[in-house]
C-alpha positions in Angstrom: 89.6 110.1 106.7 91.4 112.7 104.9 94.5 111.6 106.3 94.5 108.5 106.2 94.0 108.1 102.4 96.5 111.1 101.9 99.2 110.4 99.1 102.4 108.8 100.9 106.0 108.6 100.3 108.3 106.0 101.1 112.6 106.7 101.2 115.1 104.0 101.6 118.4 103.6 100.1 118.3 106.8 98.1 115.2 105.4 96.4 112.0 108.0 96.8 108.8 106.3 96.0 105.8 108.9 95.6 102.2 108.0 95.3 100.8 110.6 92.9 100.7 114.0 94.3 99.3 116.7 92.5 100.8 119.0 95.2 104.4 118.6 94.0 104.6 120.1 90.4 108.3 120.2 90.3 110.4 117.5 92.1 113.7 119.4 91.3 112.5 121.5 94.1 112.9 119.0 96.6 116.2 118.8 98.3 117.2 115.4 97.9 120.9 114.1 97.3 122.1 113.9 93.8 122.2 110.2 93.6 118.7 109.8 94.6 116.2 107.8 92.2 112.5 108.9 92.1 110.0 106.3 91.4 106.6 107.9 90.6 103.7 105.7 91.3 100.6 106.0 89.1 97.9 105.2 92.2 97.9 104.4 96.0 99.5 100.9 96.3 100.0 98.6 99.2 103.8 99.0 98.9 103.5 102.0 101.2 101.6 100.3 104.1 98.7 100.2 105.8 97.6 102.8 108.5 94.4 102.7 110.8 93.1 105.6 112.8 91.3 106.2 116.1 90.2 109.4 117.5 88.1 110.5 120.8 85.5 112.9 119.6 84.2 113.4 122.8 84.3 111.7 126.4 84.2 107.9 125.8 82.9 108.4 122.0 85.8 107.0 119.5 85.9 107.2 115.8 87.9 105.3 113.8 88.9 104.5 110.0 90.5 101.8 108.4 92.8 102.1 105.5 91.4 101.4 102.2 94.6 100.1 100.8 94.5 97.0 102.3 90.3 96.9 103.0 90.9 98.1 106.5 87.9 98.6 108.8 86.9 100.1 112.2 84.5 99.0 114.5 82.9 101.0 117.9 82.3 98.7 120.5 
């Protein structure tokens, strides 16, 4: 659940989109090309895609988590 809900980044055509990340205090510390445009987002957004997670806890026991950005869900059968 923690990994699925963690802030995301998207890099394309020298544009770096960032969800809010309190861990990054100084963006100048990133080694980015000079012409990089940084777009900070104010909250998590569907722009960053959707992620679903599944893991096997024990033999034949699965856990799942859906991405809250797109009302994801997990069903165990």
